[in-house]
């Protein structure tokens, strides 16, 4: 129940304070699966492109990161051919930097910086 309340609050905050170029909505009322549409950031090789992402939330969230995958094909050195993102923020320690305080909004902000810095 606590997980559901947190996810609902995070989703409401995303709607109240949206991130430019990113929209997100739950696939169902249980807030376990989300769909995000992300515009390729300006000043990046992806400017003008639109990407759809799938966000799956585990029962252990926020103690485990959301599983975010690209549904739209993308060529990026840190995204595999199945759309899985290799970003420290989205992995558990000791190899990753996920913390329960990060949440969905910060994950999306990091995505934007991550893609902007791409040399693809």
N, CA, C and O atoms as a printed pandas DataFrame, in Angstrom:
     atom_number atom_name residue_name chain_id  residue_number  x_coord  y_coord  z_coord
0              1         N          UNK        A               1    0.819   -1.196    0.000
1              2        CA          UNK        A               1    0.000    0.000    0.000
2              3         C          UNK        A               1    0.866    1.265    0.000
3              4         O          UNK        A               1    0.562    2.231   -0.699
4              5         N          UNK        A               2    1.940    1.250    0.785
5              6        CA          UNK        A               2    2.835    2.399    0.860
6              7         C          UNK        A               2    3.467    2.686   -0.510
7              8         O          UNK        A               2    3.615    3.844   -0.900
8              9         N          UNK        A               3    3.831    1.639   -1.221
9             10        CA          UNK        A               3    4.406    1.768   -2.561
10            11         C          UNK        A               3    3.406    2.435   -3.504
11            12         O          UNK        A               3    3.767    3.329   -4.268
12            13         N          UNK        A               4    2.159    1.999   -3.446
13            14        CA          UNK        A               4    1.111    2.567   -4.285
14            15         C          UNK        A               4    0.939    4.063   -3.999
15            16         O          UNK        A               4    0.836    4.866   -4.926
16            17         N          UNK        A               5    0.910    4.427   -2.736
17            18        CA          UNK        A               5    0.740    5.835   -2.348
18            19         C          UNK        A               5    1.903    6.666   -2.856
19            20         O          UNK        A               5    1.708    7.767   -3.372
20            21         N          UNK        A               6    3.114    6.144   -2.711
21            22        CA          UNK        A               6    4.279    6.893   -3.191
22            23         C          UNK        A               6    4.225    7.068   -4.710
23            24         O          UNK        A               6    4.448    8.168   -5.214
24            25         N          UNK        A               7    3.932    5.999   -5.435
25            26        CA          UNK        A               7    3.872    6.087   -6.896
26            27         C          UNK        A               7    2.787    7.056   -7.354
27            28         O          UNK        A               7    2.992    7.823   -8.294
28            29         N          UNK        A               8    1.657    7.021   -6.704
29            30        CA          UNK        A               8    0.580    7.943   -7.052
30            31         C          UNK        A               8    1.030    9.382   -6.817
31            32         O          UNK        A               8    0.771   10.261   -7.639
32            33         N          UNK        A               9    1.702    9.618   -5.699
33            34        CA          UNK        A               9    2.204   10.958   -5.382
34            35         C          UNK        A               9    3.259   11.398   -6.403
35            36         O          UNK        A               9    3.247   12.545   -6.850
36            37         N          UNK        A              10    4.167   10.494   -6.771
37            38        CA          UNK        A              10    5.193   10.818   -7.772
38            39         C          UNK        A              10    4.553   11.150   -9.121
39            40         O          UNK        A              10    4.967   12.094   -9.793
40            41         N          UNK        A              11    3.550   10.376   -9.509
41            42        CA          UNK        A              11    2.871   10.625  -10.777
42            43         C          UNK        A              11    2.159   11.980  -10.758
43            44         O          UNK        A              11    2.226   12.733  -11.729
44            45         N          UNK        A              12    1.483   12.284   -9.659
45            46        CA          UNK        A              12    0.807   13.582   -9.531
46            47         C          UNK        A              12    1.810   14.727   -9.619
47            48         O          UNK        A              12    1.538   15.752  -10.244
48            49         N          UNK        A              13    2.966   14.548   -8.991
49            50        CA          UNK        A              13    4.001   15.589   -9.033
50            51         C          UNK        A              13    4.531   15.770  -10.462
51            52         O          UNK        A              13    4.793   16.892  -10.893
52            53         N          UNK        A              14    4.684   14.671  -11.183
53            54        CA          UNK        A              14    5.110   14.761  -12.586
54            55         C          UNK        A              14    4.098   15.556  -13.417
55            56         O          UNK        A              14    4.482   16.290  -14.328
56            57         N          UNK        A              15    2.826   15.412  -13.110
57            58        CA          UNK        A              15    1.789   16.154  -13.837
58            59         C          UNK        A              15    1.737   17.622  -13.417
59            60         O          UNK        A              15    1.482   18.497  -14.244
60            61         N          UNK        A              16    1.977   17.889  -12.141
61            62        CA          UNK        A              16    1.950   19.267  -11.645
62            63         C          UNK        A              16    3.188   20.041  -12.066
63            64         O          UNK        A              16    3.112   21.234  -12.362
64            65         N          UNK        A              17    4.319   19.366  -12.093
65            66        CA          UNK        A              17    5.597   19.983  -12.458
66            67         C          UNK        A              17    6.230   19.160  -13.575
67            68         O          UNK        A              17    7.226   18.472  -13.351
68            69         N          UNK        A              18    5.658   19.226  -14.777
69            70        CA          UNK        A              18    6.155   18.367  -15.862
70            71         C          UNK        A              18    7.576   18.719  -16.288
71            72         O          UNK        A              18    8.026   19.857  -16.148
72            73         N          UNK        A              19    8.257   17.729  -16.804
73            74        CA          UNK        A              19    9.589   17.913  -17.369
74            75         C          UNK        A              19    9.388   18.153  -18.860
75            76         O          UNK        A              19    8.689   17.391  -19.528
76            77         N          UNK        A              20    9.988   19.193  -19.371
77            78        CA          UNK        A              20    9.825   19.536  -20.781
78            79         C          UNK        A              20   10.213   18.361  -21.677
79            80         O          UNK        A              20   11.292   17.787  -21.531
80            81         N          UNK        A              21    9.322   18.014  -22.602
81            82        CA          UNK        A              21    9.597   16.957  -23.571
82            83         C          UNK        A              21    9.282   15.557  -23.091
83            84         O          UNK        A              21    9.540   14.588  -23.805
84            85         N          UNK        A              22    8.718   15.429  -21.870
85            86        CA          UNK        A              22    8.427   14.101  -21.328
86            87         C          UNK        A              22    6.980   14.049  -20.848
87            88         O          UNK        A              22    6.539   14.908  -20.085
88            89         N          UNK        A              23    6.252   13.040  -21.298
89            90        CA          UNK        A              23    4.921   12.781  -20.745
90            91         C          UNK        A              23    4.903   11.337  -20.264
91            92         O          UNK        A              23    5.556   10.465  -20.836
92            93         N          UNK        A              24    4.147   11.107  -19.210
93            94        CA          UNK        A              24    4.130    9.776  -18.598
94            95         C          UNK        A              24    2.722    9.505  -18.082
95            96         O          UNK        A              24    2.067   10.392  -17.534
96            97         N          UNK        A              25    2.270    8.278  -18.262
97            98        CA          UNK        A              25    0.971    7.913  -17.715
98            99         C          UNK        A              25    0.990    6.436  -17.315
99           100         O          UNK        A              25    1.699    5.634  -17.924
100          101         N          UNK        A              26    0.211    6.080  -16.293
101          102        CA          UNK        A              26    0.153    4.673  -15.878
102          103         C          UNK        A              26   -0.675    3.859  -16.866
103          104         O          UNK        A              26   -1.651    4.352  -17.431
104          105         N          UNK        A              27   -0.272    2.605  -17.065
105          106        CA          UNK        A              27   -1.039    1.703  -17.935
106          107         C          UNK        A              27   -2.288    1.188  -17.226
107          108         O          UNK        A              27   -3.263    0.791  -17.864
108          109         N          UNK        A              28   -2.240    1.202  -15.887
109          110        CA          UNK        A              28   -3.379    0.697  -15.123
110          111         C          UNK        A              28   -3.487    1.471  -13.810
111          112         O          UNK        A              28   -2.629    2.293  -13.487
112          113         N          UNK        A              29   -4.538    1.198  -13.069
113          114        CA          UNK        A              29   -4.780    1.901  -11.810
114          115         C          UNK        A              29   -3.832    1.498  -10.689
115          116         O          UNK        A              29   -3.778    2.171   -9.660
116          117         N          UNK        A              30   -3.088    0.419  -10.867
117          118        CA          UNK        A              30   -2.224   -0.043   -9.783
118          119         C          UNK        A              30   -0.835    0.595   -9.793
119          120         O          UNK        A              30   -0.031    0.340   -8.897
120          121         N          UNK        A              31   -0.547    1.425  -10.803
121          122        CA          UNK        A              31    0.719    2.154  -10.893
122          123         C          UNK        A              31    1.940    1.229  -10.915
123          124         O          UNK        A              31    2.999    1.591  -10.402
124          125         N          UNK        A              32    1.798    0.053  -11.499
125          126        CA          UNK        A              32    2.938   -0.862  -11.627
126          127         C          UNK        A              32    3.634   -0.723  -12.968
127          128         O          UNK        A              32    4.816   -1.045  -13.092
128          129         N          UNK        A              33    2.919   -0.251  -13.963
129          130        CA          UNK        A              33    3.475   -0.098  -15.307
130          131         C          UNK        A              33    3.098    1.274  -15.842
131          132         O          UNK        A              33    1.948    1.705  -15.749
132          133         N          UNK        A              34    4.092    1.948  -16.403
133          134        CA          UNK        A              34    3.877    3.266  -16.982
134          135         C          UNK        A              34    4.358    3.256  -18.426
135          136         O          UNK        A              34    5.165    2.415  -18.821
136          137         N          UNK        A              35    3.856    4.193  -19.195
137          138        CA          UNK        A              35    4.354    4.454  -20.539
138          139         C          UNK        A              35    4.817    5.899  -20.529
139          140         O          UNK        A              35    4.115    6.779  -20.031
140          141         N          UNK        A              36    5.986    6.141  -21.074
141          142        CA          UNK        A              36    6.496    7.510  -21.189
142          143         C          UNK        A              36    6.782    7.796  -22.653
143          144         O          UNK        A              36    7.269    6.938  -23.389
144          145         N          UNK        A              37    6.474    9.001  -23.054
145          146        CA          UNK        A              37    6.825    9.484  -24.381
146          147         C          UNK        A              37    7.829   10.599  -24.176
147          148         O          UNK        A              37    7.581   11.549  -23.434
148          149         N          UNK        A              38    8.963   10.473  -24.840
149          150        CA          UNK        A              38   10.060   11.413  -24.631
150          151         C          UNK        A              38   10.524   11.962  -25.971
151          152         O          UNK        A              38   10.793   11.214  -26.911
152          153         N          UNK        A              39   10.611   13.270  -26.036
153          154        CA          UNK        A              39   11.145   13.925  -27.231
154          155         C          UNK        A              39   12.656   13.924  -27.135
155          156         O          UNK        A              39   13.215   14.212  -26.077
156          157         N          UNK        A              40   13.320   13.602  -28.230
157          158        CA          UNK        A              40   14.778   13.676  -28.244
158          159         C          UNK        A              40   15.207   15.098  -27.905
159          160         O          UNK        A              40   14.714   16.051  -28.508
160          161         N          UNK        A              41   16.121   15.251  -26.947
161          162        CA          UNK        A              41   16.523   16.591  -26.522
162          163         C          UNK        A              41   17.170   17.397  -27.647
163          164         O          UNK        A              41   17.900   16.853  -28.476
164          165         N          UNK        A              42   16.892   18.698  -27.663
165          166        CA          UNK        A              42   17.598   19.591  -28.584
166          167         C          UNK        A              42   19.084   19.486  -28.275
167          168         O          UNK        A              42   19.463   19.100  -27.169
168          169         N          UNK        A              43   19.906   19.818  -29.216
169          170        CA          UNK        A              43   21.364   19.762  -29.055
170          171         C          UNK        A              43   21.840   18.335  -28.804
171          172         O          UNK        A              43   22.863   18.123  -28.152
172          173         N          UNK        A              44   21.106   17.368  -29.316
173          174        CA          UNK        A              44   21.530   15.972  -29.214
174          175         C          UNK        A              44   21.307   15.323  -30.576
175          176         O          UNK        A              44   20.575   15.862  -31.406
176          177         N          UNK        A              45   21.932   14.169  -30.812
177          178        CA          UNK        A              45   21.700   13.465  -32.079
178          179         C          UNK        A              45   20.251   13.005  -32.246
179          180         O          UNK        A              45   19.853   12.599  -33.338
180          181         N          UNK        A              46   19.462   13.067  -31.175
181          182        CA          UNK        A              46   18.092   12.563  -31.184
182          183         C          UNK        A              46   17.052   13.676  -31.300
183          184         O          UNK        A              46   15.854   13.411  -31.197
184          185         N          UNK        A              47   17.488   14.899  -31.509
185          186        CA          UNK        A              47   16.575   16.033  -31.656
186          187         C          UNK        A              47   15.586   15.753  -32.790
187          188         O          UNK        A              47   15.979   15.360  -33.887
188          189         N          UNK        A              48   14.298   15.962  -32.508
189          190        CA          UNK        A              48   13.264   15.724  -33.509
190          191         C          UNK        A              48   12.672   14.324  -33.465
191          192         O          UNK        A              48   11.656   14.069  -34.112
192          193         N          UNK        A              49   13.281   13.415  -32.720
193          194        CA          UNK        A              49   12.754   12.053  -32.609
194          195         C          UNK        A              49   11.833   11.951  -31.401
195          196         O          UNK        A              49   11.964   12.711  -30.441
196          197         N          UNK        A              50   10.908   11.014  -31.458
197          198        CA          UNK        A              50   10.006   10.736  -30.345
198          199         C          UNK        A              50   10.210    9.281  -29.957
199          200         O          UNK        A              50   10.176    8.390  -30.805
200          201         N          UNK        A              51   10.422    9.049  -28.661
201          202        CA          UNK        A              51   10.681    7.701  -28.157
202          203         C          UNK        A              51    9.614    7.309  -27.148
203          204         O          UNK        A              51    9.179    8.118  -26.329
204          205         N          UNK        A              52    9.202    6.046  -27.227
205          206        CA          UNK        A              52    8.282    5.521  -26.233
206          207         C          UNK        A              52    9.061    4.576  -25.327
207          208         O          UNK        A              52    9.814    3.721  -25.792
208          209         N          UNK        A              53    8.862    4.750  -24.021
209          210        CA          UNK        A              53    9.526    3.921  -23.031
210          211         C          UNK        A              53    8.490    3.190  -22.194
211          212         O          UNK        A              53    7.373    3.668  -21.998
212          213         N          UNK        A              54    8.882    2.029  -21.710
213          214        CA          UNK        A              54    8.064    1.252  -20.797
214          215         C          UNK        A              54    8.739    1.302  -19.431
215          216         O          UNK        A              54    9.946    1.082  -19.325
216          217         N          UNK        A              55    7.972    1.589  -18.396
217          218        CA          UNK        A              55    8.511    1.650  -17.040
218          219         C          UNK        A              55    7.757    0.623  -16.211
219          220         O          UNK        A              55    6.541    0.716  -16.048
220          221         N          UNK        A              56    8.480   -0.351  -15.691
221          222        CA          UNK        A              56    7.890   -1.389  -14.850
222          223         C          UNK        A              56    8.402   -1.207  -13.428
223          224         O          UNK        A              56    9.603   -1.071  -13.191
224          225         N          UNK        A              57    7.464   -1.209  -12.491
225          226        CA          UNK        A              57    7.778   -0.966  -11.093
226          227         C          UNK        A              57    7.647   -2.283  -10.333
227          228         O          UNK        A              57    6.604   -2.936  -10.389
228          229         N          UNK        A              58    8.700   -2.669   -9.627
229          230        CA          UNK        A              58    8.671   -3.927   -8.877
230          231         C          UNK        A              58    7.969   -3.732   -7.530
231          232         O          UNK        A              58    7.719   -2.605   -7.102
232          233         N          UNK        A              59    7.666   -4.825   -6.889
233          234        CA          UNK        A              59    7.058   -4.795   -5.551
234          235         C          UNK        A              59    7.991   -4.137   -4.533
235          236         O          UNK        A              59    7.530   -3.627   -3.512
236          237         N          UNK        A              60    9.295   -4.143   -4.802
237          238        CA          UNK        A              60   10.273   -3.603   -3.863
238          239         C          UNK        A              60   10.535   -2.105   -4.042
239          240         O          UNK        A              60   11.316   -1.525   -3.288
240          241         N          UNK        A              61    9.896   -1.473   -5.029
241          242        CA          UNK        A              61   10.077   -0.034   -5.236
242          243         C          UNK        A              61    9.636    0.710   -3.981
243          244         O          UNK        A              61    8.595    0.361   -3.424
244          245         N          UNK        A              62   10.343    1.682   -3.522
245          246        CA          UNK        A              62   11.469    2.417   -4.088
246          247         C          UNK        A              62   12.841    1.856   -3.720
247          248         O          UNK        A              62   13.865    2.468   -4.024
248          249         N          UNK        A              63   12.865    0.703   -3.072
249          250        CA          UNK        A              63   14.155    0.139   -2.674
250          251         C          UNK        A              63   14.879   -0.516   -3.836
251          252         O          UNK        A              63   16.080   -0.778   -3.757
252          253         N          UNK        A              64   14.157   -0.782   -4.912
253          254        CA          UNK        A              64   14.735   -1.228   -6.182
254          255         C          UNK        A              64   14.327   -0.224   -7.250
255          256         O          UNK        A              64   13.228    0.327   -7.191
256          257         N          UNK        A              65   15.198    0.021   -8.226
257          258        CA          UNK        A              65   14.872    1.013   -9.263
258          259         C          UNK        A              65   13.780    0.517  -10.210
259          260         O          UNK        A              65   13.554   -0.687  -10.332
260          261         N          UNK        A              66   13.108    1.451  -10.874
261          262        CA          UNK        A              66   12.166    1.030  -11.912
262          263         C          UNK        A              66   12.942    0.423  -13.078
263          264         O          UNK        A              66   14.100    0.772  -13.307
264          265         N          UNK        A              67   12.309   -0.474  -13.803
265          266        CA          UNK        A              67   12.934   -1.056  -14.996
266          267         C          UNK        A              67   12.418   -0.260  -16.191
267          268         O          UNK        A              67   11.246   -0.357  -16.556
268          269         N          UNK        A              68   13.304    0.525  -16.794
269          270        CA          UNK        A              68   12.933    1.397  -17.904
270          271         C          UNK        A              68   13.552    0.856  -19.181
271          272         O          UNK        A              68   14.762    0.640  -19.254
272          273         N          UNK        A              69   12.712    0.638  -20.188
273          274        CA          UNK        A              69   13.219    0.148  -21.474
274          275         C          UNK        A              69   12.613    0.961  -22.615
275          276         O          UNK        A              69   11.456    1.380  -22.566
276          277         N          UNK        A              70   13.427    1.168  -23.632
277          278        CA          UNK        A              70   12.963    1.842  -24.839
278          279         C          UNK        A              70   12.134    0.863  -25.648
279          280         O          UNK        A              70   12.575   -0.256  -25.911
280          281         N          UNK        A              71   10.946    1.271  -26.042
281          282        CA          UNK        A              71   10.115    0.479  -26.936
282          283         C          UNK        A              71   10.370    0.892  -28.384
283          284         O          UNK        A              71   10.192    0.100  -29.310
284          285         N          UNK        A              72   10.789    2.138  -28.563
285          286        CA          UNK        A              72   11.163    2.653  -29.880
286          287         C          UNK        A              72   12.634    2.333  -30.101
287          288         O          UNK        A              72   13.451    2.628  -29.229
288          289         N          UNK        A              73   12.999    1.747  -31.225
289          290        CA          UNK        A              73   14.417    1.470  -31.473
290          291         C          UNK        A              73   15.249    2.759  -31.424
291          292         O          UNK        A              73   14.834    3.808  -31.916
292          293         N          UNK        A              74   16.423    2.645  -30.823
293          294        CA          UNK        A              74   17.331    3.781  -30.699
294          295         C          UNK        A              74   18.758    3.263  -30.778
295          296         O          UNK        A              74   19.082    2.214  -30.221
296          297         N          UNK        A              75   19.599    4.004  -31.469
297          298        CA          UNK        A              75   21.015    3.658  -31.485
298          299         C          UNK        A              75   21.703    4.560  -30.475
299          300         O          UNK        A              75   21.761    5.778  -30.648
300          301         N          UNK        A              76   22.217    3.953  -29.428
301          302        CA          UNK        A              76   22.910    4.677  -28.362
302          303         C          UNK        A              76   23.903    3.698  -27.752
303          304         O          UNK        A              76   23.569    2.530  -27.556
304          305         N          UNK        A              77   25.118    4.149  -27.446
305          306        CA          UNK        A              77   26.128    3.225  -26.927
306          307         C          UNK        A              77   25.765    2.579  -25.590
307          308         O          UNK        A              77   26.332    1.543  -25.240
308          309         N          UNK        A              78   24.832    3.169  -24.836
309          310        CA          UNK        A              78   24.470    2.616  -23.538
310          311         C          UNK        A              78   23.060    2.029  -23.506
311          312         O          UNK        A              78   22.486    1.833  -22.435
312          313         N          UNK        A              79   22.511    1.750  -24.684
313          314        CA          UNK        A              79   21.194    1.117  -24.767
314          315         C          UNK        A              79   21.334   -0.089  -25.687
315          316         O          UNK        A              79   21.752    0.034  -26.838
316          317         N          UNK        A              80   20.973   -1.267  -25.153
317          318        CA          UNK        A              80   21.156   -2.473  -25.965
318          319         C          UNK        A              80   20.020   -2.641  -26.973
319          320         O          UNK        A              80   19.085   -1.841  -27.014
320          321         N          UNK        A              81   20.119   -3.693  -27.783
321          322        CA          UNK        A              81   19.133   -3.890  -28.856
322          323         C          UNK        A              81   17.753   -4.301  -28.338
323          324         O          UNK        A              81   16.802   -4.369  -29.117
324          325         N          UNK        A              82   17.631   -4.572  -27.048
325          326        CA          UNK        A              82   16.326   -4.855  -26.442
326          327         C          UNK        A              82   15.759   -3.624  -25.739
327          328         O          UNK        A              82   14.707   -3.695  -25.103
328          329         N          UNK        A              83   16.463   -2.490  -25.857
329          330        CA          UNK        A              83   15.981   -1.245  -25.275
330          331         C          UNK        A              83   16.352   -1.031  -23.826
331          332         O          UNK        A              83   15.903   -0.070  -23.202
332          333         N          UNK        A              84   17.175   -1.926  -23.279
333          334        CA          UNK        A              84   17.572   -1.784  -21.875
334          335         C          UNK        A              84   18.657   -0.723  -21.740
335          336         O          UNK        A              84   19.601   -0.673  -22.528
336          337         N          UNK        A              85   18.503    0.115  -20.734
337          338        CA          UNK        A              85   19.409    1.233  -20.512
338          339         C          UNK        A              85   20.482    0.838  -19.511
339          340         O          UNK        A              85   20.184    0.317  -18.436
340          341         N          UNK        A              86   21.723    1.089  -19.874
341          342        CA          UNK        A              86   22.839    0.848  -18.962
342          343         C          UNK        A              86   23.235    2.206  -18.372
343          344         O          UNK        A              86   24.049    2.934  -18.940
344          345         N          UNK        A              87   22.647    2.521  -17.232
345          346        CA          UNK        A              87   22.921    3.775  -16.550
346          347         C          UNK        A              87   23.054    3.456  -15.062
347          348         O          UNK        A              87   22.180    2.814  -14.481
348          349         N          UNK        A              88   24.146    3.903  -14.451
349          350        CA          UNK        A              88   24.390    3.598  -13.044
350          351         C          UNK        A              88   23.201    3.933  -12.156
351          352         O          UNK        A              88   22.895    3.197  -11.218
352          353         N          UNK        A              89   22.538    5.032  -12.445
353          354        CA          UNK        A              89   21.421    5.466  -11.622
354          355         C          UNK        A              89   20.311    4.423  -11.565
355          356         O          UNK        A              89   19.602    4.328  -10.563
356          357         N          UNK        A              90   20.152    3.642  -12.628
357          358        CA          UNK        A              90   19.062    2.673  -12.695
358          359         C          UNK        A              90   19.472    1.276  -12.250
359          360         O          UNK        A              90   18.757    0.308  -12.507
360          361         N          UNK        A              91   20.611    1.165  -11.588
361          362        CA          UNK        A              91   21.079   -0.128  -11.096
362          363         C          UNK        A              91   21.320   -0.065   -9.598
363          364         O          UNK        A              91   21.617    0.989   -9.036
364          365         N          UNK        A              92   21.183   -1.218   -8.973
365          366        CA          UNK        A              92   21.393   -1.317   -7.529
366          367         C          UNK        A              92   22.884   -1.270   -7.196
367          368         O          UNK        A              92   23.712   -1.703   -7.998
368          369         N          UNK        A              93   23.229   -0.746   -6.018
369          370        CA          UNK        A              93   24.620   -0.823   -5.565
370          371         C          UNK        A              93   25.011   -2.293   -5.409
371          372         O          UNK        A              93   24.113   -3.110   -5.202
372          373         N          UNK        A              94   26.250   -2.680   -5.490
373          374        CA          UNK        A              94   27.439   -1.826   -5.505
374          375         C          UNK        A              94   27.800   -1.322   -6.899
375          376         O          UNK        A              94   28.606   -0.398   -7.014
376          377         N          UNK        A              95   27.235   -1.891   -7.960
377          378        CA          UNK        A              95   27.594   -1.442   -9.317
378          379         C          UNK        A              95   26.833   -0.186   -9.720
379          380         O          UNK        A              95   27.290    0.565  -10.581
380          381         N          UNK        A              96   25.707    0.044   -9.121
381          382        CA          UNK        A              96   24.879    1.185   -9.486
382          383         C          UNK        A              96   24.731    2.184   -8.359
383          384         O          UNK        A              96   25.285    2.011   -7.274
384          385         N          UNK        A              97   23.966    3.243   -8.638
385          386        CA          UNK        A              97   23.805    4.342   -7.684
386          387         C          UNK        A              97   22.365    4.554   -7.233
387          388         O          UNK        A              97   22.046    5.598   -6.665
388          389         N          UNK        A              98   21.490    3.579   -7.478
389          390        CA          UNK        A              98   20.092    3.773   -7.106
390          391         C          UNK        A              98   19.949    3.952   -5.598
391          392         O          UNK        A              98   20.588    3.256   -4.808
392          393         N          UNK        A              99   19.086    4.910   -5.215
393          394        CA          UNK        A              99   18.713    5.136   -3.818
394          395         C          UNK        A              99   17.203    5.328   -3.796
395          396         O          UNK        A              99   16.637    5.837   -4.763
396          397         N          UNK        A             100   16.542    4.934   -2.722
397          398        CA          UNK        A             100   15.087    5.089   -2.653
398          399         C          UNK        A             100   14.605    6.532   -2.787
399          400         O          UNK        A             100   13.440    6.764   -3.112
400          401         N          UNK        A             101   15.470    7.488   -2.546
401          402        CA          UNK        A             101   15.077    8.901   -2.635
402          403         C          UNK        A             101   15.057    9.428   -4.067
403          404         O          UNK        A             101   14.610   10.552   -4.291
404          405         N          UNK        A             102   15.520    8.662   -5.029
405          406        CA          UNK        A             102   15.647    9.158   -6.404
406          407         C          UNK        A             102   14.289    9.326   -7.084
407          408         O          UNK        A             102   13.966   10.435   -7.507
408          409         N          UNK        A             103   13.509    8.306   -7.200
409          410        CA          UNK        A             103   12.175    8.414   -7.777
410          411         C          UNK        A             103   12.140    8.548   -9.293
411          412         O          UNK        A             103   13.174    8.584   -9.961
412          413         N          UNK        A             104   10.924    8.620   -9.814
413          414        CA          UNK        A             104   10.703    8.654  -11.263
414          415         C          UNK        A             104   11.160    9.958  -11.903
415          416         O          UNK        A             104   11.789    9.939  -12.962
416          417         N          UNK        A             105   10.854   11.083  -11.279
417          418        CA          UNK        A             105   11.168   12.378  -11.887
418          419         C          UNK        A             105   12.670   12.547  -12.090
419          420         O          UNK        A             105   13.113   12.974  -13.156
420          421         N          UNK        A             106   13.446   12.214  -11.072
421          422        CA          UNK        A             106   14.899   12.340  -11.202
422          423         C          UNK        A             106   15.434   11.346  -12.233
423          424         O          UNK        A             106   16.383   11.652  -12.955
424          425         N          UNK        A             107   14.832   10.163  -12.304
425          426        CA          UNK        A             107   15.240    9.185  -13.319
426          427         C          UNK        A             107   15.054    9.764  -14.719
427          428         O          UNK        A             107   15.921    9.599  -15.577
428          429         N          UNK        A             108   13.931   10.439  -14.955
429          430        CA          UNK        A             108   13.676   11.058  -16.257
430          431         C          UNK        A             108   14.645   12.201  -16.536
431          432         O          UNK        A             108   15.130   12.345  -17.659
432          433         N          UNK        A             109   14.928   13.013  -15.526
433          434        CA          UNK        A             109   15.885   14.118  -15.709
434          435         C          UNK        A             109   17.267   13.569  -16.089
435          436         O          UNK        A             109   17.939   14.113  -16.965
436          437         N          UNK        A             110   17.673   12.509  -15.433
437          438        CA          UNK        A             110   18.974   11.905  -15.736
438          439         C          UNK        A             110   18.990   11.333  -17.144
439          440         O          UNK        A             110   20.008   11.399  -17.832
440          441         N          UNK        A             111   17.854   10.767  -17.579
441          442        CA          UNK        A             111   17.767   10.262  -18.951
442          443         C          UNK        A             111   18.080   11.383  -19.933
443          444         O          UNK        A             111   18.860   11.202  -20.868
444          445         N          UNK        A             112   17.462   12.548  -19.713
445          446        CA          UNK        A             112   17.642   13.669  -20.633
446          447         C          UNK        A             112   19.107   14.072  -20.715
447          448         O          UNK        A             112   19.631   14.287  -21.808
448          449         N          UNK        A             113   19.770   14.177  -19.571
449          450        CA          UNK        A             113   21.200   14.528  -19.567
450          451         C          UNK        A             113   22.021   13.427  -20.233
451          452         O          UNK        A             113   22.962   13.709  -20.975
452          453         N          UNK        A             114   21.667   12.194  -19.968
453          454        CA          UNK        A             114   22.353   11.026  -20.499
454          455         C          UNK        A             114   22.327   11.026  -22.028
455          456         O          UNK        A             114   23.350   10.794  -22.671
456          457         N          UNK        A             115   21.157   11.288  -22.601
457          458        CA          UNK        A             115   21.010   11.282  -24.052
458          459         C          UNK        A             115   21.662   12.519  -24.673
459          460         O          UNK        A             115   22.245   12.432  -25.754
460          461         N          UNK        A             116   21.570   13.661  -24.003
461          462        CA          UNK        A             116   22.192   14.889  -24.522
462          463         C          UNK        A             116   23.696   14.726  -24.677
463          464         O          UNK        A             116   24.290   15.244  -25.623
464          465         N          UNK        A             117   24.311   14.000  -23.737
465          466        CA          UNK        A             117   25.766   13.837  -23.750
466          467         C          UNK        A             117   26.234   12.786  -24.742
467          468         O          UNK        A             117   27.436   12.621  -24.949
468          469         N          UNK        A             118   25.297   12.074  -25.356
469          470        CA          UNK        A             118   25.657   11.005  -26.289
470          471         C          UNK        A             118   26.417   11.549  -27.484
471          472         O          UNK        A             118   26.125   12.633  -27.988
472          473         N          UNK        A             119   27.384   10.787  -27.919
473          474        CA          UNK        A             119   28.176   11.144  -29.104
474          475         C          UNK        A             119   27.746   10.322  -30.309
475          476         O          UNK        A             119   28.438   10.306  -31.327
476          477         N          UNK        A             120   26.590    9.626  -30.204
477          478        CA          UNK        A             120   26.119    8.749  -31.287
478          479         C          UNK        A             120   25.966    9.488  -32.582
479          480         O          UNK        A             120   25.579    8.895  -33.589
